[in-house]
Tab-separated table of C-alpha atoms in Angstrom:
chain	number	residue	atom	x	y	z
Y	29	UNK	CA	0.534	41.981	7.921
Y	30	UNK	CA	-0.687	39.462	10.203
Y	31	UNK	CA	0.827	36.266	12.289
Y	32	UNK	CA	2.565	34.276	9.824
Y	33	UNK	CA	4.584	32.078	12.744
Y	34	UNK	CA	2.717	30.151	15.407
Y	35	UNK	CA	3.807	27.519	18.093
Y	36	UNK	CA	1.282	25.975	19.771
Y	37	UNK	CA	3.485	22.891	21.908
Y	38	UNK	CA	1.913	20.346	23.998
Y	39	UNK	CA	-1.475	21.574	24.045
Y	40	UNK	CA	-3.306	18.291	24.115
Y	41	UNK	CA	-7.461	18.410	23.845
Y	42	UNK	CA	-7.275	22.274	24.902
Y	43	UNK	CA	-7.418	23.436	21.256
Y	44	UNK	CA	-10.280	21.967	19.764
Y	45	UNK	CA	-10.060	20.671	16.172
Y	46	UNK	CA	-7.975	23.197	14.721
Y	47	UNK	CA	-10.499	25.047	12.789
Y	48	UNK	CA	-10.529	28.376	14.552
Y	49	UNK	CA	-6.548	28.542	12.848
Y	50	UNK	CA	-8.505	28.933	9.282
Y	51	UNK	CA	-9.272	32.461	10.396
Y	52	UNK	CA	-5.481	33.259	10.801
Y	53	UNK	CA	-4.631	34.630	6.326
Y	54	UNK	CA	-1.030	35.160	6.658
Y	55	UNK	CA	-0.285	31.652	8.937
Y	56	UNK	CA	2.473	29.940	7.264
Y	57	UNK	CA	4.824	28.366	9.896
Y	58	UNK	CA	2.806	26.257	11.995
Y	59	UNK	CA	4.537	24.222	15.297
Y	60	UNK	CA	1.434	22.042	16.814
Y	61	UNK	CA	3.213	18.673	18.252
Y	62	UNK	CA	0.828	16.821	20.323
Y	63	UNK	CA	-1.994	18.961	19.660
Y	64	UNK	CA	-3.722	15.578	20.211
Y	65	UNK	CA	-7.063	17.182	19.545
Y	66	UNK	CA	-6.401	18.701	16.090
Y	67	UNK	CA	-8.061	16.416	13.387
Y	68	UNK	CA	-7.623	16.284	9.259
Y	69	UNK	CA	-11.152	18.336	9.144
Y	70	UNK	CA	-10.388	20.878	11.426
Y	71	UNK	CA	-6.962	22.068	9.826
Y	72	UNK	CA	-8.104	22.009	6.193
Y	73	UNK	CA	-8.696	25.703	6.323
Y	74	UNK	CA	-5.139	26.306	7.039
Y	75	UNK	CA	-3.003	23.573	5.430
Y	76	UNK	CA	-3.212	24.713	1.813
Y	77	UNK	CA	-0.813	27.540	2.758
Y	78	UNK	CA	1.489	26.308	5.511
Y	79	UNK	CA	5.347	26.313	4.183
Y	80	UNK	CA	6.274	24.851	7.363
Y	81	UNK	CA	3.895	22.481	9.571
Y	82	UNK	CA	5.075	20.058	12.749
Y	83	UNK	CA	2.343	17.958	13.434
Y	84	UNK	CA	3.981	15.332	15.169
Y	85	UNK	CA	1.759	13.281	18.075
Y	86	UNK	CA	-1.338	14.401	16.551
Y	87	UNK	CA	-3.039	11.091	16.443
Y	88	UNK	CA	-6.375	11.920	14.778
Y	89	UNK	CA	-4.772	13.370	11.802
Y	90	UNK	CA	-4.898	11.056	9.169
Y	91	UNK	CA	-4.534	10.956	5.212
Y	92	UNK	CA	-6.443	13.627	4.341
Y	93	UNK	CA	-4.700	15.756	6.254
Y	94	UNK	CA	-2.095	15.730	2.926
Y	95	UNK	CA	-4.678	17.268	0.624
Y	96	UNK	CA	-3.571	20.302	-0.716
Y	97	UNK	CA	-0.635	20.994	0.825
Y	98	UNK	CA	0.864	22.331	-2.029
Y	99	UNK	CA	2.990	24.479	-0.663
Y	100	UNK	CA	4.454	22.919	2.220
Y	101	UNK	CA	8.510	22.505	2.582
Y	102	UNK	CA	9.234	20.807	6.082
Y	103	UNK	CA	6.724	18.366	7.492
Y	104	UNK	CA	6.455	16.453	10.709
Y	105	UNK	CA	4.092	13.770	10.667
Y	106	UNK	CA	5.445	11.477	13.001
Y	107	UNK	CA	2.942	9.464	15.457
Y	108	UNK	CA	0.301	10.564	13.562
Y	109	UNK	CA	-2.471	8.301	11.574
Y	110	UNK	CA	-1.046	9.096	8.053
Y	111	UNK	CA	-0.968	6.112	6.137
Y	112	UNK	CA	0.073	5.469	2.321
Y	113	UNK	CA	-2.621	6.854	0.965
Y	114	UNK	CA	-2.006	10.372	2.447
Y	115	UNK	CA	1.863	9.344	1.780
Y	116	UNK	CA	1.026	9.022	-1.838
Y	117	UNK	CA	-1.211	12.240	-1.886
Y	118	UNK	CA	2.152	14.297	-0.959
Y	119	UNK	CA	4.530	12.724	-3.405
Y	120	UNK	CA	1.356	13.971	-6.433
Y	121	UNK	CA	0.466	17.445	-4.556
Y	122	UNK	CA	3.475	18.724	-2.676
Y	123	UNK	CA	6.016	19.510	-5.103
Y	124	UNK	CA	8.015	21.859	-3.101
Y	125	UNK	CA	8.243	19.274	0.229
Y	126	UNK	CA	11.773	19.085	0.811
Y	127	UNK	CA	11.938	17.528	4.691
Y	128	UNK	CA	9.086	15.177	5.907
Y	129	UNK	CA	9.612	13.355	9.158
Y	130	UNK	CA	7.741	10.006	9.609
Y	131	UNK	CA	7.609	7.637	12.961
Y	132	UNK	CA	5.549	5.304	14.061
Y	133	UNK	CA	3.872	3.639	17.567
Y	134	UNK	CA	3.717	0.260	18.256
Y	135	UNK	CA	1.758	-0.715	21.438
Y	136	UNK	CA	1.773	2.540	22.195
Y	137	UNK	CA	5.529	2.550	22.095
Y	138	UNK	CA	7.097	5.784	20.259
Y	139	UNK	CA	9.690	3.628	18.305
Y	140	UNK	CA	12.124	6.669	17.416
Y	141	UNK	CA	14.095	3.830	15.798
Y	142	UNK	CA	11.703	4.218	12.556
Y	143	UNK	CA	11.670	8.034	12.555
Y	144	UNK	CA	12.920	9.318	9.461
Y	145	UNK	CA	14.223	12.608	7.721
């Protein structure tokens, strides 16, 4: 028993890094867009067991957010600060990723044009 879903939508700098989420065992559906506050750091307590995580608009999450997400289906890291390397650290670690969801920002433009399923 315990909270296994949690959406968390807009929440901007309200929420800290993210680390007080490591405390939540069962957590494996996790909606945070624009949790603009949440960084790679404060979420690795929680990301080695999220099936389902929607990141998007967290700008301080970068590549190392993508360590050990092992068993992660559906990601959204659009408009976030994952590069290639964190790219490459899913394609070697995440075997069971099925959906990941990629955009980027150009001048601080969200260019939905380059978001991808």
């Amino acid at each position: 028993h315990g909270l296994a879903t949690l959406s968390i939508k807009s929440c901007g700098f309200r929420l800290g890094s993210g680390s007080s989420l490591a405390g939540l065992k069962h957590l494996t559906h996790l909606e945070a867009p624009w949790a603009t506050s949440f960084t790679s750091a404060g979420l690795a307590g929680v990301c080695p067991r999220l099936v389902h995580a929607n990141f998007q608009g967290c700008d301080l999450l970068d590549d190392h957010i993508c360590q050990g997400m092992t068993e992660v289906h559906t990601l959204n890291l659009a408009f976030t600060s994952v590069g290639d390397r964190g790219l490459a650290m899913l394609a070697q670690g995440s075997p069971k990723l099925a959906s990941l969801y990629l955009g980027i920002r150009n001048n601080n433009i969200y260019t939905t044009g380059h978001y991808s399923k």
